[in-house]
Amino acid sequence: MNKTTACPLDCYDACGIRYEEGKIKPITEGFTQGFLCAHMNRFEEHERILQPRYKGDAIDLGTALKKLKEIFANTPKNEILHYRGNGNFALMQEVSDHFFASYGATLTEGSLCDGAGHVGILEGRGSNRLHMPLEEIAKAETVVLWGRNPHATSSHLLPLLEGKKLIVIDPIKTKAAKKADLHIQIKPHGDLHLAMLLSRFLHIENGCDTEFLEKYAPEYEEFYELTQTIRIKATLEQIDVSLGQIGSFLELVRSKKTAIVCGVGIQKYKDGADIMRSIDAFAAMLGLFGKEGCGVAYLADSKEGILSPFYTKSAKVSKVNTEFAKFKTLFIQGANPLAQMPDSKRVIESMQRVENVIYFGLYENETSQRSDLVIPAKTFLAKNDIRASYACDVLHPMPKQREEAEGISEYELSAFLCEAFGIEIKSEAAYLEHFKNHGVQKLDGLWHVEKKMPKEFEGFDTDDGTFVFLDEIESDFDMEEKLFLLTPKSPKSLNSMFRREACVYVNGKLGLNEGEEVLISSQSGSVKLRVKLDDDVREDCVLIYSGTRGVNYLTSSKHAYGGKFAIYQENKVEVQKI
Ligand SMILES: Nc1nc2c(c(=O)[nH]1)N[C@H]1C(S)=C(S)[C@@H](COP(=O)(O)OP(=O)(O)OC[C@H]3O[C@@H](n4cnc5c(=O)[nH]c(N)nc54)[C@H](O)[C@@H]3O)O[C@H]1N2
Ligand SMILES: Nc1nc2c(c(=O)[nH]1)N[C@H]1C(S)=C(S)[C@@H](COP(=O)(O)OP(=O)(O)OC[C@H]3O[C@@H](n4cnc5c(=O)[nH]c(N)nc54)[C@H](O)[C@@H]3O)O[C@H]1N2
Ligand code: SF4
Ligand SMILES: [Mo]
């Protein structure tokens, strides 16, 4: 048996794993660098769902599958919704889409995750192919962590930062911020203006890469004019940045190989796409595209260059504001929408009106507790799969490492349903082969997706090959009233999996007491949580990590401009003592 597999979790790092003597261990090759994070080191400690159940009664797997077939047979096809989340990021998880789409059910579209920022990249560059991979970040002299928190979410980036100049732009004094040469503890949502001002001052100081701009971004003078419409003093005050910080920033990046490493933190707002695009524009002004050790990293499309072998043409509804009540049967796979979708009050009310809720997952959570039929999945160790990464072009085959008596794999379940309803499905081996054929084995022994990263920079993927700058700035976001909600990822949990946080973190100057229960409210709803004092959080913010029970009562289910993308930090909040 091939002992090498990969971590299936939705994480930048896509670590390679050896499974030896019943233990999960890191590979030393590639960016795994011989270590895994706490999620994988403790993976086996987390209690899984082992027994299927229907309306609270334990049943065996055979009975659960029969029940599943019966429910589908008794639901009009267009009243079945397949809602698939990111619990397991590997490619074979999508095989269930093949059944549901072929059957005539509805699937979801849009994103709870990186969608707004992704669109910003597409609007400026035409595609996300120029994503800066880890091997290029390793060659940079200066790294800017812009709304990314690697100590929690991408720990394999940390060794690459050693010996480099580091700039952190984050409203929280993160671990990285404490070590940085420059930390701009910006007001949330201030990034678009900061990026525009950086571009403006770079131009004033003649620091732009005009040779690059003339060729690949010729509209840069118009963009500079747009940056001149910003009132400098008032804007700096509003975003809580000083002129000195702008100067230090430019000093650290001028004539340096610079990697701007963005995270989803910058784009959880209605205008998230514009924010990402303004950062890209600053990178263009510096001429960072197509040069060694330079560029912008975000969550590149991990499936770039990989064709899906599955049939997925179907009606689709938004993942952000799904109207569950419109469906009679809901099949939830690898997700916990009752906790992780925005606007929990709306989600709960809508899901309450669904006749059959089916949960197919590994762990108990809000959604499994609400479900009528619960079917346990197998862990990644007990099924065949393959995964891509959004941080680099590695393609990890994930062959089965062990048998598990409980649960069923996504392929097995989909094959059962296809057979039950007369739908064609290929063998598991054929799909795996299809994916593997997108990769080539290189000298490091790992498989890489060949066409993912262009070898030579030959311009952007826009119609005429040039960068498309923002041509107006529009925002009605209120920067002054109430408190900002920050809801980033916790080092302890992976969204709602593993050890979930249970507190609200606030600065001591807010006048609250450690351990007291407070009511936090927004225009969408409210939640009670205990206070933890943390002076690393700005005084005008409250920090509630993703995965904290109840956090999404506070968030809005409105879409970002430009697509069906969640905006978890759009609502401002108030805190009341109880
Ligand atoms: N431990 C752990 N790792 C994870 C996950 C997890 O839940 N736990 N989840 C995985 C998933 S699904 C994803 S999408 C990735 C995301 O991982 P990251 O891209 O790192 O995203 P976040 O943790 O949401 O936010 C990153 C930083 O942005 C900052 N931030 C918030 N608002 C703003 C703002 O307005 N401006 C600026 N400049 N910064 C801001 C936050 O304070 C935070 O430090 O992580 C993955 N890895
Ligand atoms: N407030 C707030 N909310 C957020 C975010 C935020 O930053 N703040 N982040 C958003 C982001 S970026 C994301 S990606 C989403 C994530 O939200 P979800 O996609 O709902 O992810 P998880 O909460 O990790 O839940 C995943 C579930 O998948 C199941 N699972 C794990 N492995 C497998 C498997 O192999 N097979 C099957 N069938 N099931 C499996 C587990 O039972 C687990 O409970 O949350 C979003 N919600
Ligand atoms: S760092 Fe990410 S990919 Fe690596 S083991 Fe942890 S969760 Fe998995
Ligand atoms: Mo995500």
XYZ file of C-alpha atoms and ligand atoms in Angstrom:
681
model
C 0.000 0.000 0.000
C 1.273 3.493 -0.849
C 1.848 5.114 2.529
C 1.695 8.691 1.306
C -1.491 10.746 1.312
C -2.368 14.362 2.098
C -4.278 16.438 4.598
C -7.819 16.901 3.261
C -8.592 20.096 5.169
C -9.478 23.408 3.567
C -6.156 25.081 4.268
C -3.551 26.967 2.254
C -0.844 24.449 3.036
C -2.056 21.110 1.562
C 0.465 19.083 3.585
C 1.671 15.686 2.487
C 1.185 12.883 5.028
C 2.751 9.467 5.644
C 0.510 6.993 7.409
C 2.785 4.602 9.280
C 2.011 2.135 12.058
C -1.409 3.696 12.458
C 0.038 7.200 12.903
C -0.316 10.392 10.883
C 3.124 11.857 10.137
C 4.352 14.702 7.918
C 6.336 14.162 4.734
C 9.619 16.050 4.536
C 9.354 16.888 0.821
C 7.908 20.108 -0.578
C 6.414 22.772 1.640
C 5.243 20.348 4.313
C 8.831 20.638 5.593
C 8.435 17.801 8.102
C 5.664 19.272 10.259
C 1.884 19.288 10.469
C -0.363 21.625 12.434
C -2.429 20.807 15.525
C -5.501 19.957 13.416
C -3.768 16.988 11.826
C -1.607 16.048 14.807
C -4.804 15.641 16.828
C -7.072 14.467 14.007
C -7.666 11.026 15.516
C -8.636 12.467 18.927
C -11.840 14.042 17.659
C -14.974 12.039 18.220
C -16.689 11.145 14.955
C -20.226 10.130 14.114
C -20.046 6.359 13.760
C -23.686 5.312 13.658
C -26.288 6.473 11.130
C -29.623 7.620 12.579
C -33.101 8.542 11.430
C -35.255 10.896 13.496
C -32.979 10.245 16.449
C -33.013 6.427 16.260
C -29.819 4.536 15.504
C -30.015 2.499 12.283
C -27.495 0.528 10.242
C -25.918 1.856 7.060
C -28.014 -0.389 4.779
C -31.220 0.967 6.318
C -29.900 4.532 6.059
C -29.220 4.122 2.334
C -32.672 2.587 1.782
C -34.214 5.534 3.605
C -32.178 7.957 1.505
C -33.429 6.337 -1.703
C -36.996 6.436 -0.431
C -36.770 10.135 0.460
C -35.424 11.037 -2.993
C -38.022 8.871 -4.744
C -40.749 10.735 -2.833
C -39.453 14.241 -3.586
C -40.008 16.055 -6.894
C -36.512 16.284 -8.407
C -36.496 20.078 -8.500
C -37.276 20.161 -4.773
C -34.009 18.462 -3.821
C -31.090 20.707 -2.867
C -27.493 19.496 -2.641
C -25.515 21.801 -0.315
C -21.825 20.897 -0.243
C -19.283 22.670 1.972
C -15.542 22.696 2.464
C -15.117 20.118 5.252
C -12.945 18.008 2.979
C -11.174 19.811 0.190
C -10.152 16.859 -1.962
C -11.362 16.545 -5.537
C -13.410 13.327 -5.321
C -15.761 15.008 -2.839
C -17.414 16.546 -5.887
C -18.523 13.194 -7.254
C -21.838 13.691 -5.458
C -22.462 16.783 -7.626
C -22.442 14.348 -10.557
C -25.349 12.371 -9.128
C -27.393 15.381 -8.052
C -26.890 17.326 -11.293
C -27.614 14.290 -13.487
C -30.712 13.534 -11.413
C -32.124 17.037 -11.881
C -31.600 18.372 -8.354
C -30.408 21.887 -7.528
C -26.795 22.643 -6.570
C -25.281 25.752 -4.979
C -23.032 28.453 -6.399
C -21.076 31.361 -4.963
C -18.805 31.285 -1.934
C -18.688 31.752 1.831
C -14.956 32.124 1.585
C -12.746 34.027 -0.835
C -15.226 34.927 -3.603
C -15.200 38.741 -3.418
C -11.405 38.963 -3.477
C -11.255 36.446 -6.297
C -13.528 38.603 -8.450
C -11.329 41.620 -7.727
C -8.390 39.672 -9.132
C -10.356 38.614 -12.210
C -11.455 42.196 -12.880
C -7.907 43.522 -12.783
C -5.887 40.699 -14.266
C -8.439 38.761 -16.328
C -7.653 35.504 -14.531
C -6.012 34.219 -11.380
C -3.229 32.354 -13.196
C -0.592 34.808 -12.028
C -1.046 33.753 -8.441
C 2.291 33.861 -6.610
C 3.205 30.356 -5.487
C 5.106 29.504 -2.292
C 8.361 28.824 -4.143
C 8.332 32.422 -5.382
C 7.414 33.843 -1.948
C 10.491 32.004 -0.690
C 12.656 34.159 -3.006
C 11.226 37.527 -1.883
C 13.193 40.073 0.157
C 10.150 41.782 1.662
C 6.873 40.081 2.487
C 3.661 41.994 3.155
C 1.036 40.007 5.075
C -2.145 41.843 4.186
C -5.156 40.456 6.087
C -3.545 37.032 6.409
C -2.668 35.383 9.718
C -0.166 32.611 8.992
C 0.349 31.554 12.621
C -3.255 30.318 12.546
C -4.035 29.606 8.919
C -0.873 28.908 6.959
C 1.910 27.887 9.324
C 4.031 26.450 6.520
C 4.574 29.968 5.267
C 6.389 30.895 8.482
C 9.757 29.232 7.790
C 9.821 31.045 4.446
C 9.560 34.440 6.178
C 12.823 34.037 8.050
C 15.475 36.591 7.179
C 13.045 38.707 5.181
C 11.677 42.160 5.904
C 8.113 41.817 7.103
C 5.178 44.223 6.889
C 1.846 43.275 8.471
C -1.419 45.097 7.800
C -3.980 43.855 10.271
C -6.379 45.422 12.814
C -5.174 42.779 15.274
C -1.673 42.682 16.705
C -1.154 39.127 15.469
C 1.918 37.057 16.311
C 3.356 37.985 12.919
C 2.599 41.667 13.609
C 4.616 41.508 16.822
C 7.665 40.315 14.889
C 7.210 42.591 11.884
C 9.476 45.442 10.816
C 6.292 47.431 10.284
C 2.818 46.727 11.624
C 0.023 48.959 10.427
C -2.830 48.256 12.831
C -5.298 49.624 10.342
C -8.960 50.260 11.001
C -10.949 47.413 9.456
C -12.080 48.138 5.893
C -9.364 50.781 5.502
C -7.327 48.760 3.008
C -8.639 50.209 -0.250
C -7.694 53.695 0.853
C -4.341 52.571 2.166
C -3.521 50.839 -1.134
C -4.602 53.913 -3.118
C -2.482 56.224 -0.972
C 0.505 53.898 -1.290
C 0.120 54.041 -5.089
C -0.158 57.821 -4.973
C 2.932 58.372 -2.865
C 4.881 55.812 -4.871
C 4.075 57.843 -7.990
C 5.012 61.138 -6.292
C 8.360 59.644 -5.287
C 8.961 58.380 -8.839
C 9.005 54.841 -7.483
C 6.674 53.314 -10.099
C 8.031 50.741 -12.520
C 7.195 52.860 -15.579
C 8.763 50.451 -18.060
C 6.415 47.706 -16.824
C 3.443 50.067 -16.637
C 3.862 51.456 -20.175
C 3.792 47.922 -21.512
C 1.332 46.101 -19.286
C -0.725 48.724 -17.423
C -0.764 51.854 -19.626
C -3.773 53.408 -17.862
C -1.675 54.061 -14.781
C -1.730 57.847 -15.101
C -5.552 57.827 -15.007
C -5.354 55.611 -11.942
C -2.918 58.033 -10.340
C -5.475 60.788 -10.987
C -8.099 58.714 -9.198
C -5.787 58.349 -6.201
C -5.478 62.160 -6.175
C -9.193 62.498 -5.452
C -8.583 61.112 -1.959
C -8.172 63.713 0.781
C -4.904 62.692 2.404
C -5.198 63.979 5.960
C -8.852 63.104 6.521
C -8.439 59.660 4.995
C -5.341 58.797 7.000
C -7.201 59.802 10.137
C -10.205 57.754 9.128
C -8.205 54.565 8.547
C -5.827 55.277 11.451
C -2.622 55.231 9.431
C 0.154 57.846 9.647
C 2.175 59.438 6.863
C 5.260 58.033 8.574
C 3.882 54.505 8.152
C 3.264 55.115 4.443
C 6.871 56.305 4.151
C 8.238 53.274 6.022
C 6.143 50.932 3.917
C 7.473 52.367 0.654
C 10.997 52.317 2.033
C 10.721 48.580 2.754
C 9.390 47.644 -0.693
C 11.132 50.066 -3.029
C 13.568 48.192 -5.308
C 13.051 45.039 -3.234
C 11.718 41.728 -4.407
C 8.316 41.992 -2.771
C 5.618 39.409 -2.118
C 2.206 40.733 -1.121
C 0.477 37.841 0.625
C -3.212 38.597 0.999
C -5.738 36.701 3.072
C -9.508 36.614 3.146
C -9.440 39.159 6.007
C -9.358 42.098 3.581
C -12.463 41.176 1.580
C -15.307 40.253 3.939
C -17.127 43.395 2.845
C -19.591 44.398 0.106
C -16.766 46.063 -1.841
C -14.281 43.243 -1.157
C -13.519 42.933 -4.878
C -12.466 46.595 -5.134
C -10.280 46.245 -2.059
C -8.392 43.305 -3.563
C -8.154 45.121 -6.877
C -6.686 48.242 -5.262
C -3.956 46.090 -3.708
C -3.325 44.468 -7.092
C -3.116 47.942 -8.615
C -0.438 48.937 -6.106
C 1.434 45.740 -7.014
C 1.179 46.724 -10.688
C 2.524 50.224 -9.899
C 5.511 48.505 -8.287
C 5.801 46.213 -11.333
C 5.597 43.079 -9.196
C 4.073 40.809 -11.848
C 6.231 38.387 -13.782
C 9.421 38.955 -11.800
C 11.297 36.480 -9.661
C 10.414 36.669 -5.968
C 7.692 39.252 -6.650
C 3.920 39.090 -6.898
C 0.611 38.854 -5.113
C -0.645 35.697 -3.416
C -4.248 35.066 -2.430
C -6.298 31.880 -2.405
C -5.614 30.963 -6.015
C -8.244 28.794 -7.629
C -6.994 25.383 -6.589
C -8.695 23.837 -9.617
C -7.095 26.169 -12.159
C -5.975 23.982 -15.040
C -7.914 20.933 -13.803
C -11.005 19.911 -15.774
C -13.869 18.354 -13.849
C -14.830 14.873 -15.030
C -18.221 15.216 -13.358
C -21.523 16.319 -14.851
C -22.467 19.480 -12.948
C -24.964 21.294 -15.171
C -27.950 22.066 -12.972
C -30.116 24.768 -11.492
C -28.113 26.592 -8.824
C -28.921 28.751 -5.806
C -26.619 30.984 -3.783
C -24.630 29.405 -0.977
C -24.863 32.677 0.956
C -28.591 33.289 1.261
C -29.993 29.889 0.253
C -33.759 29.801 0.702
C -33.879 26.269 2.119
C -37.640 26.450 2.696
C -38.180 26.309 -1.078
C -36.999 22.691 -1.028
C -38.600 19.561 0.329
C -35.339 17.660 0.734
C -31.944 19.044 1.646
C -28.765 16.957 1.373
C -25.887 18.590 3.255
C -22.390 17.246 2.683
C -19.170 18.337 4.389
C -20.713 21.499 5.798
C -22.256 23.034 8.874
C -24.512 25.739 7.420
C -26.405 26.292 10.677
C -23.191 27.650 12.161
C -21.096 28.818 9.225
C -23.501 30.516 6.847
C -24.166 34.177 7.579
C -27.397 35.331 9.277
C -28.056 32.251 11.437
C -31.546 33.393 12.463
C -32.630 33.396 8.821
C -30.880 30.070 8.142
C -32.537 28.349 11.106
C -36.005 29.636 10.237
C -35.594 28.639 6.620
C -34.210 25.179 7.392
C -36.943 24.491 9.941
C -39.446 24.428 7.085
C -37.648 21.691 5.144
C -39.333 18.288 5.400
C -36.217 16.096 5.052
C -32.804 17.320 6.140
C -30.005 14.854 5.463
C -26.518 15.345 6.900
C -23.533 13.520 5.452
C -20.451 14.356 7.518
C -17.848 13.371 10.058
C -18.742 15.311 13.197
C -21.723 16.283 15.313
C -22.599 19.966 15.075
C -25.586 22.326 14.876
C -26.562 20.930 11.480
C -26.254 17.230 12.315
C -28.341 17.862 15.444
C -31.123 19.363 13.337
C -31.034 16.667 10.637
C -33.584 13.892 10.164
C -31.227 11.440 8.518
C -27.561 11.368 9.516
C -25.056 9.387 7.441
C -21.453 9.186 8.659
C -18.678 9.759 6.115
C -15.375 7.902 6.095
C -12.259 9.867 7.015
C -9.716 10.676 4.310
C -7.609 7.755 5.574
C -10.228 5.231 4.518
C -11.051 6.413 1.002
C -9.313 7.092 -2.288
C -8.958 10.704 -3.314
C -6.586 13.332 -4.704
C -6.110 16.984 -3.798
C -4.866 20.195 -5.315
C -3.648 23.216 -3.395
C -4.310 26.916 -3.626
C -0.859 27.891 -2.425
C 1.173 25.950 -4.991
C 0.718 23.649 -7.979
C 1.201 20.337 -6.124
C -1.325 17.573 -6.776
C -1.309 14.997 -3.975
C -2.732 11.533 -4.679
C -4.556 10.328 -1.548
C -4.851 6.541 -1.751
C -6.772 4.711 0.948
C -4.580 3.964 3.984
C -6.830 1.805 6.145
C -10.249 0.216 6.408
C -12.923 1.775 8.613
C -15.925 -0.286 9.633
C -18.143 2.770 9.899
C -19.267 5.329 7.369
C -19.336 5.469 3.607
C -17.170 7.350 1.117
C -18.515 10.028 -1.211
C -17.857 7.811 -4.210
C -19.626 4.807 -2.676
C -22.627 6.881 -1.728
C -22.817 8.519 -5.167
C -22.423 5.141 -6.910
C -25.263 3.754 -4.776
C -27.545 6.661 -5.726
C -26.587 6.496 -9.408
C -27.402 2.816 -9.491
C -30.657 3.319 -7.605
C -31.853 5.939 -10.107
C -30.345 4.596 -13.338
C -27.627 7.246 -13.777
C -24.310 6.438 -15.401
C -21.181 6.792 -13.288
C -17.595 5.820 -14.119
C -15.384 3.752 -11.860
C -13.613 5.501 -8.996
C -10.275 4.544 -10.563
C -11.239 6.247 -13.845
C -12.002 9.568 -12.100
C -8.816 9.404 -10.045
C -6.832 8.687 -13.200
C -8.504 11.654 -14.907
C -7.334 13.983 -12.116
C -3.878 12.458 -11.880
C -3.356 12.974 -15.615
C -3.309 16.717 -14.960
C -0.079 16.301 -13.030
C 3.526 15.491 -13.859
C 5.984 14.018 -11.384
C 8.957 16.294 -10.868
C 12.397 15.894 -9.295
C 11.073 16.527 -5.776
C 9.072 13.302 -6.162
C 5.775 15.216 -5.984
C 3.123 15.641 -8.682
C 2.593 19.119 -10.090
C -0.231 20.528 -12.217
C 1.533 21.354 -15.461
C -0.488 24.191 -16.912
C -1.383 25.915 -13.666
C 1.337 28.555 -13.488
C 2.527 30.297 -16.676
C 6.297 29.959 -17.120
C 6.916 33.367 -18.665
C 4.998 36.565 -18.022
C 3.452 37.657 -21.310
C 0.918 40.166 -20.041
C -2.358 39.843 -18.203
C -5.266 37.641 -19.258
C -7.537 40.605 -19.995
C -8.798 41.269 -23.553
C -5.797 43.381 -24.547
C -3.274 41.892 -22.142
C -3.109 44.967 -19.915
C -4.107 45.487 -16.275
C -7.556 47.018 -15.732
C -7.382 49.623 -12.953
C -10.315 50.695 -10.809
C -11.879 53.783 -12.361
C -14.026 54.909 -9.447
C -14.170 54.434 -5.695
C -17.543 53.859 -4.162
C -18.241 52.918 -0.595
C -20.990 53.687 1.852
C -19.338 51.690 4.642
C -19.629 53.505 7.950
C -16.134 53.821 9.427
C -17.149 55.723 12.567
C -20.324 54.471 14.248
C -20.468 51.486 16.621
C -17.861 48.706 16.712
C -16.321 46.686 13.895
C -16.845 42.935 13.944
C -13.689 40.942 13.199
C -14.336 37.285 12.551
C -11.145 35.589 11.398
C -9.969 31.989 11.799
C -8.964 30.526 15.120
C -5.769 28.531 15.596
C -7.775 25.932 17.554
C -10.555 25.117 15.130
C -10.930 24.738 11.413
C -14.054 26.810 10.991
C -16.580 24.771 13.018
C -14.467 21.605 13.261
C -12.272 20.588 16.213
C -11.849 22.829 19.300
C -14.250 25.702 18.834
C -13.802 29.079 20.520
C -16.585 30.288 22.818
C -15.749 33.890 23.764
C -15.719 37.428 22.471
C -12.293 39.107 22.609
C -12.164 42.826 23.338
C -9.652 45.484 24.324
C -9.516 46.278 28.062
C -10.301 49.936 27.310
C -13.884 48.980 26.394
C -14.606 48.782 30.138
C -15.831 45.181 30.209
C -14.719 42.580 32.727
C -12.921 39.314 32.031
C -15.417 36.446 32.137
C -18.610 38.527 32.224
C -21.400 37.652 29.814
C -22.357 40.343 27.320
C -24.939 40.731 24.578
C -23.483 41.564 21.181
C -25.986 42.813 18.593
C -26.057 43.899 14.985
C -28.889 44.708 12.611
C -29.139 40.975 11.808
C -29.367 39.546 15.318
C -27.584 39.048 18.610
C -25.554 36.558 20.628
C -24.481 36.261 24.262
C -20.820 35.430 24.890
C -18.304 35.631 27.715
C -15.632 38.306 27.530
C -11.929 37.684 27.168
C -9.795 40.780 27.463
C -7.172 41.072 24.760
C -5.294 44.302 24.120
C -4.053 43.004 20.770
C -7.514 43.875 19.433
C -8.201 47.503 18.501
C -10.487 49.438 20.844
C -13.074 49.937 18.101
C -13.374 46.214 17.303
C -14.816 43.047 18.772
C -13.188 39.794 17.782
C -15.300 36.640 17.490
C -13.541 33.800 15.710
C -15.111 31.779 12.900
C -16.554 28.617 14.415
C -17.689 30.314 17.655
C -21.258 29.191 18.324
C -23.649 32.002 17.531
C -21.229 34.365 15.750
C -23.232 34.299 12.551
C -26.367 35.641 14.233
C -24.502 38.917 13.787
C -23.585 38.641 10.118
C -25.434 39.701 7.000
C -26.613 37.372 4.265
C -26.372 40.122 1.667
C -24.087 39.481 -1.270
C -20.894 41.311 -2.114
C -20.996 43.458 -5.272
C -20.161 41.356 -8.307
C -21.295 37.913 -7.164
C -22.827 35.554 -4.639
C -20.159 35.985 -1.986
C -20.486 36.286 1.787
C -19.550 39.512 3.601
C -18.994 38.488 7.224
C -17.634 41.843 8.419
C -20.104 44.208 6.791
C -22.340 44.600 9.871
C -21.205 46.836 12.714
C -22.020 45.691 16.259
C -22.815 46.954 19.762
C -21.917 45.356 23.089
C -24.179 45.577 26.131
C -23.572 44.431 29.668
C -26.291 42.057 30.817
N -6.396 27.312 12.112
C -7.211 27.504 11.065
N -6.711 27.517 9.808
C -7.537 27.740 8.750
C -8.937 27.886 8.928
C -9.446 27.839 10.274
O -10.662 27.957 10.520
N -8.556 27.657 11.302
N -9.757 28.065 7.866
C -9.245 27.845 6.515
C -10.054 28.636 5.568
S -11.591 28.013 5.165
C -9.632 29.806 5.038
S -10.617 30.609 3.914
C -8.321 30.372 5.365
C -8.380 31.875 5.673
O -7.246 32.295 6.356
P -6.792 33.840 6.338
O -6.660 34.296 4.918
O -5.599 33.999 7.192
O -8.093 34.612 6.867
P -8.713 35.118 8.268
O -8.199 34.328 9.416
O -10.170 35.152 8.077
O -8.201 36.624 8.379
C -6.821 36.907 8.346
C -6.460 38.191 9.049
O -7.170 39.284 8.472
C -7.358 40.244 9.485
N -8.410 41.203 9.094
C -9.717 41.214 9.407
N -10.321 42.290 8.865
C -9.376 42.979 8.198
C -9.381 44.183 7.433
O -10.405 44.847 7.233
N -8.186 44.561 6.894
C -7.032 43.877 7.084
N -5.918 44.322 6.533
N -7.003 42.731 7.802
C -8.161 42.281 8.336
C -7.717 39.410 10.682
O -7.502 40.134 11.871
C -6.810 38.189 10.533
O -5.632 38.311 11.305
O -7.780 29.713 6.497
C -7.801 28.288 6.399
N -7.011 27.783 7.495
N -18.302 34.272 11.072
C -17.621 33.649 10.116
N -18.220 32.662 9.416
C -17.520 32.030 8.440
C -16.185 32.370 8.160
C -15.581 33.397 8.901
O -14.399 33.721 8.684
N -16.319 34.002 9.889
N -15.499 31.689 7.188
C -16.254 31.142 6.086
C -15.367 30.256 5.307
S -13.949 30.976 4.695
C -15.645 28.969 5.060
S -14.639 28.095 3.978
C -16.855 28.352 5.633
C -16.655 26.893 6.030
O -17.845 26.366 6.484
P -18.202 24.824 6.270
O -17.948 24.448 4.852
O -19.570 24.610 6.808
O -17.031 24.086 7.093
P -16.850 23.482 8.555
O -17.396 24.363 9.599
O -15.421 23.213 8.632
O -17.715 22.132 8.542
C -17.359 21.112 7.737
C -18.088 19.824 8.081
O -17.640 18.911 7.094
C -17.680 17.598 7.600
N -16.604 16.798 6.980
C -15.275 16.832 7.222
N -14.626 15.936 6.454
C -15.560 15.311 5.697
C -15.508 14.285 4.704
O -14.455 13.749 4.353
N -16.693 13.948 4.114
C -17.893 14.502 4.467
N -19.001 14.095 3.850
N -17.961 15.455 5.439
C -16.808 15.867 6.021
C -17.525 17.709 9.105
O -18.544 16.945 9.702
C -17.674 19.207 9.409
O -18.593 19.443 10.419
O -17.259 29.075 6.805
C -17.533 30.416 6.530
N -18.118 31.021 7.726
S -1.279 23.094 8.030
Fe -3.178 22.830 6.851
S -2.694 21.261 5.334
Fe -1.106 21.169 6.920
S -1.834 19.647 8.362
Fe -2.585 21.602 9.104
S -4.629 21.836 8.219
Fe -3.592 20.236 7.087
Mo -12.606 29.379 3.591
